[in-house]
Short mmCIF file of C-alpha atoms and ligand atoms in Angstrom, two decimals:
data_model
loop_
_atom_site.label_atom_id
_atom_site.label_comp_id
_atom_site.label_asym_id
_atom_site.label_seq_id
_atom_site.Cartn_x
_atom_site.Cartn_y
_atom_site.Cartn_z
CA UNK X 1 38.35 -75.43 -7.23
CA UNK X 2 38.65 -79.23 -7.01
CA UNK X 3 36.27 -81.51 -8.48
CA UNK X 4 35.54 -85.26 -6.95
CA UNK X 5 33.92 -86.64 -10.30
CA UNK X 6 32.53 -90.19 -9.24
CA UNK X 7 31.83 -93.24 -11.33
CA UNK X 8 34.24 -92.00 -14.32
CA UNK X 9 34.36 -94.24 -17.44
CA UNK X 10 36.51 -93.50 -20.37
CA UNK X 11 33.95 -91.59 -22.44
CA UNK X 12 33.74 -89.25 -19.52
CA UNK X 13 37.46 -88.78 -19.01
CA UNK X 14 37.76 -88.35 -22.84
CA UNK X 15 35.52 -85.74 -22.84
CA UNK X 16 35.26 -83.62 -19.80
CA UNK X 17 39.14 -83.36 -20.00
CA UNK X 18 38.60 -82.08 -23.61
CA UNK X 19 36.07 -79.38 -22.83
CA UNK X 20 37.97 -78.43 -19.36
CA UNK X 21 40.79 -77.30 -21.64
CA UNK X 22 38.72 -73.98 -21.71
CA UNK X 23 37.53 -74.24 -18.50
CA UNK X 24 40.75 -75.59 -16.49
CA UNK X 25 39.46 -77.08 -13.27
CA UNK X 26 41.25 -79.34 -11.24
CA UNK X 27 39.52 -82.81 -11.77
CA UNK X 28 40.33 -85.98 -9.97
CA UNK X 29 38.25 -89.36 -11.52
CA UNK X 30 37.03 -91.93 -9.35
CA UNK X 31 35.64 -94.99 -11.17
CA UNK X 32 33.89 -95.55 -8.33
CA UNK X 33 29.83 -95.81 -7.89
CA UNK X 34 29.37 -92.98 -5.11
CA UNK X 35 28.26 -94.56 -1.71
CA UNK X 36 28.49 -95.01 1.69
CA UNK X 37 31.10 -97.23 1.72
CA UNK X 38 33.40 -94.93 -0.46
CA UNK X 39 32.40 -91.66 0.61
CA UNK X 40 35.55 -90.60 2.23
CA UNK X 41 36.99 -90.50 -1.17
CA UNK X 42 35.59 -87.19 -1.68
CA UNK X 43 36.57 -85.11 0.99
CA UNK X 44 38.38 -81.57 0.32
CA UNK X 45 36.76 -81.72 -3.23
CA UNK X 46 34.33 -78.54 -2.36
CA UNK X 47 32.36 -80.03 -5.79
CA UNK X 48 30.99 -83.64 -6.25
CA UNK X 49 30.32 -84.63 -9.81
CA UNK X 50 27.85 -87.57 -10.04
CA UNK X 51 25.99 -89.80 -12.32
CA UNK X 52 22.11 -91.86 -12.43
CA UNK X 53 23.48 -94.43 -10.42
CA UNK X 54 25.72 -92.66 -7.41
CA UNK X 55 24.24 -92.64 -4.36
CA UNK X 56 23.38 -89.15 -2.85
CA UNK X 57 20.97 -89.93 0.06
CA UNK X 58 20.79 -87.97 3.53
CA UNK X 59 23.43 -89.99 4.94
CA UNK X 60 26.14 -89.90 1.90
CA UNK X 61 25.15 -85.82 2.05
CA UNK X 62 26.36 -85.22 5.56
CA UNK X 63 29.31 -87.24 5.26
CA UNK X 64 30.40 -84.99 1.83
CA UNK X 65 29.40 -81.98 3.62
CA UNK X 66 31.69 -82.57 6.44
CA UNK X 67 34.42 -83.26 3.88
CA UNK X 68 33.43 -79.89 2.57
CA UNK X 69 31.19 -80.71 -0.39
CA UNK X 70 29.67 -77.18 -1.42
CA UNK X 71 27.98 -78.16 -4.58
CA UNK X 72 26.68 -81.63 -6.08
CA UNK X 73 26.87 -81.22 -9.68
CA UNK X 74 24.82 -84.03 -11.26
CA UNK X 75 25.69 -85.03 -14.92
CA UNK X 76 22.50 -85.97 -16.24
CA UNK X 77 19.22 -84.57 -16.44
CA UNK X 78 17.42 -87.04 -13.59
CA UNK X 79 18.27 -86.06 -9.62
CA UNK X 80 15.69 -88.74 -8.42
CA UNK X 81 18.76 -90.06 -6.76
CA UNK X 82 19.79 -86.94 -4.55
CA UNK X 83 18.03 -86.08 -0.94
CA UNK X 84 17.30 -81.96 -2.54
CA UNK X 85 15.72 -81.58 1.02
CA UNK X 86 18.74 -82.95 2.58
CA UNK X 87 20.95 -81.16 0.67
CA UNK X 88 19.32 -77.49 0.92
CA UNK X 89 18.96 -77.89 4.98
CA UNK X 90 23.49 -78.73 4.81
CA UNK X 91 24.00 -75.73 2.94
CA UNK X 92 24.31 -77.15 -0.47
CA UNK X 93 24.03 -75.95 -3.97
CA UNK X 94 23.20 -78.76 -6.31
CA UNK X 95 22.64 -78.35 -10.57
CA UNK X 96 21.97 -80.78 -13.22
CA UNK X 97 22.29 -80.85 -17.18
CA UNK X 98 18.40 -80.30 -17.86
CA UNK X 99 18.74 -80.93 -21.97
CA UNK X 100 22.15 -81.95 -23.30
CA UNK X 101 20.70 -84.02 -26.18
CA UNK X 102 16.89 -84.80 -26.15
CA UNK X 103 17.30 -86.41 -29.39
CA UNK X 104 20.25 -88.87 -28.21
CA UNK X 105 17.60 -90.16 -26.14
CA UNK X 106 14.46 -90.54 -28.69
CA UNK X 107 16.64 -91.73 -30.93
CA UNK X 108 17.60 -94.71 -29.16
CA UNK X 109 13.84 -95.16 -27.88
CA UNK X 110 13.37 -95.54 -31.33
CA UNK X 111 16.28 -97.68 -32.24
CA UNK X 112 14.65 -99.99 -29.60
CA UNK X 113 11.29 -99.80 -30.55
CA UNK X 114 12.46 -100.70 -34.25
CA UNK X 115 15.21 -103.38 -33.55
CA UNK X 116 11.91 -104.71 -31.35
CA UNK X 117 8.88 -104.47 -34.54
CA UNK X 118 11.88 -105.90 -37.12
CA UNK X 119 13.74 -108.48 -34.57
CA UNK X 120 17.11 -107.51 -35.54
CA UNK X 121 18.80 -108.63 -32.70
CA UNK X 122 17.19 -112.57 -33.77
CA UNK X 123 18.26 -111.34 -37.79
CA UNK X 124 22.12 -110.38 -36.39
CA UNK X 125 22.23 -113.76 -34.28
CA UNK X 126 20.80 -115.93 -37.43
CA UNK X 127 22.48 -114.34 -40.19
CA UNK X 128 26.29 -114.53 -38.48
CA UNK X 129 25.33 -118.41 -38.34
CA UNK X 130 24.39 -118.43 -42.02
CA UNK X 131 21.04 -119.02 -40.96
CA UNK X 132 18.92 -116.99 -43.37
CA UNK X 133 15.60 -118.16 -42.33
CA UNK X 134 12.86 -115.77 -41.96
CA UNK X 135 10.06 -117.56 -39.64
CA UNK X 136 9.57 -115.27 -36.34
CA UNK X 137 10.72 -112.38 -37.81
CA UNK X 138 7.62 -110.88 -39.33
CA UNK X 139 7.26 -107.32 -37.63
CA UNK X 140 4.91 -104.50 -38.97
CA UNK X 141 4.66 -101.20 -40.43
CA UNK X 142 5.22 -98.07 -37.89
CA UNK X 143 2.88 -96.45 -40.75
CA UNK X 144 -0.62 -96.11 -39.43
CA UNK X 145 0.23 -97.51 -35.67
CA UNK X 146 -0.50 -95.52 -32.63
CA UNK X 147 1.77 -94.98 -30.14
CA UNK X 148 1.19 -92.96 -26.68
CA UNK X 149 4.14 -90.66 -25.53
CA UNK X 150 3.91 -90.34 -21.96
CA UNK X 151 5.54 -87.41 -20.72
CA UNK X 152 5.60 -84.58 -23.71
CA UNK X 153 9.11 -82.64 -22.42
CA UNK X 154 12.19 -82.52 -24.18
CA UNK X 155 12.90 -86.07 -25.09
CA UNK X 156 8.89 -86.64 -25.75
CA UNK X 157 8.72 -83.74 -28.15
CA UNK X 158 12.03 -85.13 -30.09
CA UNK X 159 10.26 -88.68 -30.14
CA UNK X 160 7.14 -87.52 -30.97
CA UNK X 161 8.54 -85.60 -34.06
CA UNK X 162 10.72 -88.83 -35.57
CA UNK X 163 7.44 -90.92 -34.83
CA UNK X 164 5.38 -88.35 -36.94
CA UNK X 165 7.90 -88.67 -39.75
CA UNK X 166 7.15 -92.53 -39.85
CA UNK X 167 3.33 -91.62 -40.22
CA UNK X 168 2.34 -92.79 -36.64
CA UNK X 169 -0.46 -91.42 -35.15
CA UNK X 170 0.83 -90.49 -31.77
CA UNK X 171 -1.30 -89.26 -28.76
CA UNK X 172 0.04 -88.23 -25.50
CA UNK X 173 -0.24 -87.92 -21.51
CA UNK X 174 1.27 -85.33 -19.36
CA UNK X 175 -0.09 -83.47 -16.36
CA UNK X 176 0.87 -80.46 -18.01
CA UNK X 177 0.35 -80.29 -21.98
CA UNK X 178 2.71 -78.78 -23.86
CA UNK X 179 1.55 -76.30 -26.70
CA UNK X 180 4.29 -77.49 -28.75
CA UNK X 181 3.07 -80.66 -28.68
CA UNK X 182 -0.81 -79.89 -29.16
CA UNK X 183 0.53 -78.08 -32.55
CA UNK X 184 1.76 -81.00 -33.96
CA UNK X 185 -1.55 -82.42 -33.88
CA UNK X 186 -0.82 -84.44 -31.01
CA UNK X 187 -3.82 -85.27 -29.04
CA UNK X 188 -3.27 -85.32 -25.27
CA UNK X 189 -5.50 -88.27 -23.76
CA UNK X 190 -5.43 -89.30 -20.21
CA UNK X 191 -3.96 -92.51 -19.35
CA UNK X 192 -7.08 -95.30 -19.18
CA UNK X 193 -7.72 -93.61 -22.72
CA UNK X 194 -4.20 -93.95 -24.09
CA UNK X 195 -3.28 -98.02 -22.62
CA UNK X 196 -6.10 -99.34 -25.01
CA UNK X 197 -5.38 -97.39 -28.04
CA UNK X 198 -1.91 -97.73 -28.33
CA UNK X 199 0.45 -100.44 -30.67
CA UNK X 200 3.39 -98.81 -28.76
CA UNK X 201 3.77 -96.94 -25.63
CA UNK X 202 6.98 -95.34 -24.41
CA UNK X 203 7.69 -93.52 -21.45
CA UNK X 204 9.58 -90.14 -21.22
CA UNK X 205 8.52 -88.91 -18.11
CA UNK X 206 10.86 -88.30 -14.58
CA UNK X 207 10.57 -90.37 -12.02
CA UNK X 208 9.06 -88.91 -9.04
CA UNK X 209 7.45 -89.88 -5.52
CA UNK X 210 3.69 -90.03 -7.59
CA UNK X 211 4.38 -92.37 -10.47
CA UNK X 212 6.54 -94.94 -8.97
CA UNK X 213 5.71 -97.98 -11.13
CA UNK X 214 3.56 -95.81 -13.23
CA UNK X 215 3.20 -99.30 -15.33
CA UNK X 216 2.32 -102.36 -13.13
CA UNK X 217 -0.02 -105.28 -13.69
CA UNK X 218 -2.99 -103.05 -13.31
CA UNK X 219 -2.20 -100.63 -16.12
CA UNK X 220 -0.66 -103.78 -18.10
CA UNK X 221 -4.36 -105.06 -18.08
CA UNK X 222 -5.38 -102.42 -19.93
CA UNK X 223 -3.19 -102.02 -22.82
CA UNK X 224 -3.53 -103.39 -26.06
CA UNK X 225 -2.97 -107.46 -25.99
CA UNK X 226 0.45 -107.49 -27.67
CA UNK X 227 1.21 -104.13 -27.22
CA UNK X 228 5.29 -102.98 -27.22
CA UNK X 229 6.53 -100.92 -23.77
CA UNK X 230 9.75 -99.13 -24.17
CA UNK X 231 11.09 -97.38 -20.95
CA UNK X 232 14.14 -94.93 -22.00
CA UNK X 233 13.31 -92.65 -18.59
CA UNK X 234 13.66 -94.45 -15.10
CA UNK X 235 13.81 -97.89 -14.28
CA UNK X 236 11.61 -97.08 -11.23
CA UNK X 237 8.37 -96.41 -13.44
CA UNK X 238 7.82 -100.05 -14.46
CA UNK X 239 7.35 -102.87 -12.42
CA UNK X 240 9.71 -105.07 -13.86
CA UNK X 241 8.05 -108.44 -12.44
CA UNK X 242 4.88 -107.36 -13.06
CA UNK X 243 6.32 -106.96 -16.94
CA UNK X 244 7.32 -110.56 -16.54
CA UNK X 245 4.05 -111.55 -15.94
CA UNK X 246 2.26 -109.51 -18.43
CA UNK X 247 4.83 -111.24 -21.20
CA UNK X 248 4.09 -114.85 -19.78
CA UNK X 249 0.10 -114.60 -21.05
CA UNK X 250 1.22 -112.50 -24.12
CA UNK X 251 -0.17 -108.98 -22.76
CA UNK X 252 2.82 -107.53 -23.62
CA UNK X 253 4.33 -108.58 -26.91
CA UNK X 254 7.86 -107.23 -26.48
CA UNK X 255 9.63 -104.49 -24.19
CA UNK X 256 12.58 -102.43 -24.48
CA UNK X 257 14.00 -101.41 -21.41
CA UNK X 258 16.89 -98.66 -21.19
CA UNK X 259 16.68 -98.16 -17.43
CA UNK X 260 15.63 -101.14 -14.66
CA UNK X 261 14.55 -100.11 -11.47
CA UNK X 262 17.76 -102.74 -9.79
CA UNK X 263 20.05 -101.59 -11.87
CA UNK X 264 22.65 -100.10 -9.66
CA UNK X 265 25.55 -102.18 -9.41
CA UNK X 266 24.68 -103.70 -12.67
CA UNK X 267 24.61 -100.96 -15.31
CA UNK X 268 28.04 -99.70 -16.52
CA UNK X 269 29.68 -102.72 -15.43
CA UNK X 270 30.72 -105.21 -16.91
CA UNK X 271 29.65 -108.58 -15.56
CA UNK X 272 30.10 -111.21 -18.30
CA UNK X 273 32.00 -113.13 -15.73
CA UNK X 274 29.22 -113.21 -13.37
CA UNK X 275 26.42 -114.78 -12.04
CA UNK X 276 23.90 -112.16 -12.40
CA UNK X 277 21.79 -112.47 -8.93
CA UNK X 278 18.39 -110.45 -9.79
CA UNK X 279 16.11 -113.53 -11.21
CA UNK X 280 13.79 -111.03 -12.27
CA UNK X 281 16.85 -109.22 -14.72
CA UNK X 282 18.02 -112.83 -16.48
CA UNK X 283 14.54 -114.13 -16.97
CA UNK X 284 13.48 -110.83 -18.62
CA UNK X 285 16.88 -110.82 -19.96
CA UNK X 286 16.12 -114.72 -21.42
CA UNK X 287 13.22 -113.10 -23.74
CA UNK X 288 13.54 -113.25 -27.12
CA UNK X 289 11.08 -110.32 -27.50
CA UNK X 290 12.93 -108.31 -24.52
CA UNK X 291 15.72 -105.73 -25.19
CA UNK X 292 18.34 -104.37 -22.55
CA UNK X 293 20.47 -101.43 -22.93
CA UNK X 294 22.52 -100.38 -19.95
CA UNK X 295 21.51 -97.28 -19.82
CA UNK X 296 22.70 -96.09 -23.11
CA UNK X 297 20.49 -94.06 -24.53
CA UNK X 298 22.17 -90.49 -23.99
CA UNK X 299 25.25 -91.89 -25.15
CA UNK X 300 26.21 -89.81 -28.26
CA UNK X 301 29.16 -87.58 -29.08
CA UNK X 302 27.10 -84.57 -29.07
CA UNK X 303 25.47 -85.09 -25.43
CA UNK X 304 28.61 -86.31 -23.95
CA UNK X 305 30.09 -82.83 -25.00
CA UNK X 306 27.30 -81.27 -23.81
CA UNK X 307 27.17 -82.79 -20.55
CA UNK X 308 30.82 -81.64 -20.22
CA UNK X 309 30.46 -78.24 -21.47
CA UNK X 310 27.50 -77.36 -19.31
CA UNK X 311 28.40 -79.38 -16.19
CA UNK X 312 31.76 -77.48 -15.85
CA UNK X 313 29.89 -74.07 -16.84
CA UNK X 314 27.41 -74.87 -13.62
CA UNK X 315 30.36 -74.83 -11.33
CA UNK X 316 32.42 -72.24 -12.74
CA UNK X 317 29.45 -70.01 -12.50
CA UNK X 318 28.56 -71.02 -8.78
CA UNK X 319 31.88 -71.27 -7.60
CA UNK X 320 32.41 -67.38 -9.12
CA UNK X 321 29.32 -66.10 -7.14
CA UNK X 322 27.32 -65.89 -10.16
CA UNK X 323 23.75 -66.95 -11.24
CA UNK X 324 23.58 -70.23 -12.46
CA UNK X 325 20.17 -71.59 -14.55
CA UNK X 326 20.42 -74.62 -14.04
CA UNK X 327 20.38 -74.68 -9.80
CA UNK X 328 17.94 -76.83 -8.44
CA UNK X 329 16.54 -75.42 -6.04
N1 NAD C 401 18.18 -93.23 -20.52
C1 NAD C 401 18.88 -92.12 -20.55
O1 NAD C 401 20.06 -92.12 -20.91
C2 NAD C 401 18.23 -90.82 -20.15
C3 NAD C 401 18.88 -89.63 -20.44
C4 NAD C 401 18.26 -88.42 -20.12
C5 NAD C 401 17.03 -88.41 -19.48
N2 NAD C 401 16.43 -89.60 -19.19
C6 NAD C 401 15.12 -89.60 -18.52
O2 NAD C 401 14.20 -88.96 -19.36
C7 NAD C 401 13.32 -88.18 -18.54
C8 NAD C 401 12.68 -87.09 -19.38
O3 NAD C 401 13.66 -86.17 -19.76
P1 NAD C 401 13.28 -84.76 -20.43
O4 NAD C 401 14.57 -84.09 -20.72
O5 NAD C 401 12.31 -84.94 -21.52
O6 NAD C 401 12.57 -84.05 -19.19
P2 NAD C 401 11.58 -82.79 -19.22
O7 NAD C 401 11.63 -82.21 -17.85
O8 NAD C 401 11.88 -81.90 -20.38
O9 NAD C 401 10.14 -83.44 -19.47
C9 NAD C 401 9.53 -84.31 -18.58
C10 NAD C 401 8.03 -84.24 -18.83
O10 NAD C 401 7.41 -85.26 -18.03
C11 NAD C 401 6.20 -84.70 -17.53
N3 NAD C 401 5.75 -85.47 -16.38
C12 NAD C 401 6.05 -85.30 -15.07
N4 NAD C 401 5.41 -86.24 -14.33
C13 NAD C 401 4.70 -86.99 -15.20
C14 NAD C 401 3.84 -88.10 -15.06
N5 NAD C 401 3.59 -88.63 -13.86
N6 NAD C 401 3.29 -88.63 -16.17
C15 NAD C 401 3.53 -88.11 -17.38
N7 NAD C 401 4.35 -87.06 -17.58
C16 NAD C 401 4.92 -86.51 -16.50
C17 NAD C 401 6.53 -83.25 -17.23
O11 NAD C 401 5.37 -82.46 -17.15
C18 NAD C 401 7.40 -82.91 -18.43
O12 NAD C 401 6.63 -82.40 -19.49
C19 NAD C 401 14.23 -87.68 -17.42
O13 NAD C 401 13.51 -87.35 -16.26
C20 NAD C 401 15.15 -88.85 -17.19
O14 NAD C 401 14.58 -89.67 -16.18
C21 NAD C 401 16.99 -90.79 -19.51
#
C-alpha cells in the first residue's frame, strides 16, 4: 500500500513516520496544498492523505480516481472540503479522525479567549520594550460571565467543562442536545436567546451547507454590545467582513479567530515576505482587539500522535478488507 500524504509539514513527517514504525506503510510527503494544478502528483498512490485546506472537489476526485485513488483518508476531524457524493458515485472509501484531541482544541479556544479578556499579546509587545504601562489593558473576571457554546460535541463538551471550572455560567445551542451536557447544568437556549445573554460566544460546531456564516451582521446585531466571538471550528461560519463592521461601531469588542473562511493559501505558510492580498485579513489582522492563529488549535503532541495513530489504523483496516469506524459514509 502506498500513501500520497499531501500538504506535509515537519510536525507531520515527525510524527506519522514515528507511529508508522508499527504500522510500516509506504509513505511519500508532498508539501504540497492538494489541487488541481498538482493533482497528477498522486497517481499510483491507491490512498490520498489530506488536510483542512487540500482541495478534494468533484473535479480533483476524478482525476485521483483515474490515478487509482481507492481511499481519501482525511487527517482531521472536518471533511467540509471533500465532494462525499462525488466520491461514493467513483467508487471511493473516504475516513476521517472524528476525536484525536477535543481538548487540544478547547484549550486553545480558551487560550484565545483569555490572551483576548487580559490583552497579553499588547502586555508581551509593551513589556519587551520596557514599557510597563498598564492603560488599555484592563480585562475582566471569567467568574460570573456567560458564555454560549454553540455546538455541544466533543470539543464543546471539553470547553464547556474548563469554562465551568472558571465559574462561568455557560448555556448552549445545538440542534441536537447532548445529555452530557444538560448534566452539567448547562442550559441549552436557542440562538436569538443565547446572542443577548452572552459576554463570550464561541463556536464549536461543523461547518455544513445550513450554517454557512452562521454569524453575520444580522446575528452580530443581536449580541451583547462588546461582546467577545472566538471561532476555533470553520472559517466559513463567520462572515469575516461583516465582523469588520460589527468591530468598527464597537458591537463586537474583540474576536479570536482560529479558522478564516479565505484562508487557503494563507494558513500554514509562511508569508512574512509578502504582501498579503485579502484586505479584509490585514485590516482584521490591524486590530488591536483581534487575534489570528493559523489554524493551530489541534496542534498538540498528543493529537498529532493521535492523528497518526488512527489515520494509519483507517487504512490498514480498509486496505485489509476489514470494518473500519471511522468510514464516512
Ligand atoms: N481549529 C482546529 O484545529 C480544529 C480541529 C478539530 C476540529 N475543528 C472543528 O471543530 C468542529 C467541532 O468538532 P467536534 O469534534 O466537537 O465535532 P462533533 O461532531 O463531536 O460535534 C459537533 C457538534 O456540532 C453540532 N452541530 C451541527 N450543526 C450545528 C449547528 N448548525 N449549530 C450548532 N451546532 C451544530 C452537532 O450536533 C454536534 O453536537 C469540527 O467540525 C471542526 O470544524 C477545528
Amino acid at each position: 500500500m502506498r500513501i500520497g500524504f499531501f500538504s506535509a509539514k515537519p510536525y507531520d513527517i515527525v510524527h506519522f513516520n514515528r507511529t508508522n514504525q508499527q504500522f510500516n506503510v509506504d509513505i511519500e510527503y508532498f508539501d504540497y496544498r492538494l489541487c488541481m494544478q498538482n493533482v497528477k502528483l498522486a497517481e499510483g498512490y491507491e490512498v490520498v492523505c489530506a488536510f483542512v485546506n487540500d482541495s478534494l472537489c468533484e473535479e480533483v476526485l476524478v482525476e485521483l480516481a483515474k490515478g487509482g485513488a481507492k481511499i481519501i483518508a482525511m487527517r482531521c476531524a472536518g471533511f467540509n472540503n471533500v465532494d462525499l457524493i462525488a466520491a461514493e458515485r467513483l467508487g471511493m472509501k473516504v475516513v476521517n479522525v472524528p476525536a484525536y484531541s477535543p481538548e487540544s482544541v478547547a484549550e486553545h479556544s480558551v487560550a484565545l479567549m483569555l490572551t483576548l479578556n487580559r490583552k497579553i499579546h499588547k502586555a508581551y509587545q509593551r513589556t519587551r520594550d520596557a514599557n510597563f504601562a498598564l492603560s488599555g489593558l484592563v480585562g475582566f473576571n471569567m467568574f460570573g460571565k456567560t458564555v454560549g457554546v454553540i455546538g455541544t460535541g466533543k470539543i464543546g463538551v471539553a470547553t464547556i467543562k474548563i469554562l465551568l471550572g472558571f465559574g462561568c455560567k455557560v448555556i448552549a445551542y445545538d440542534p441536537y442536545p447532548n445529555q452530557a451536557v444538560t448534566d452539567l447544568g448547562v442550559e441549552y437556549v436557542d440562538l436569538d436567546v443565547l446572542y443577548p445573554l452572552c459576554d463570550i460566544i464561541s463556536l464549536h460546531c461543523p461547518l455544513t451547507q445550513d450554517n454557512h456564516h452562521l454569524l453575520n451582521q444580522t446575528s452580530f446585531k443581536k449580541m451583547k454590545p462588546g461582546v467577545m466571538v472566538i471561532n476555533t471550528s470553520r472559517g466559513g461560519l463567520l462572515n469575516a467582513f461583516d465582523a469588520m463592521e460589527a468591530l468598527k461601531d464597537g458591537h463586537i469588542g474583540s474576536l479570536g479567530l482560529d479558522v478564516y473562511e479565505n484562508e487557503k493559501g494563507l494558513f500554514f505558510e509562511d508569508k512574512s515576505s509578502e504582501i498579503i492580498q485579502d484586505d479584509v485579513f490585514r485590516r482584521l489582522s490591524a486590530c488591536h482587539n483581534v487575534i489570528f492563529t493559523g489554524h493551530q488549535a489541534f496542534l498538540t503532541d498528543e493529537a498529532l500522535n493521535a492523528i497518526a495513530s488512527t489515520t494509519l489504523m483507517n487504512v490498514t483496516q480498509l486496505m485489509s478488507g476489514e470494518v473500519c469506524d471511522n468510514e464516512l459514509f
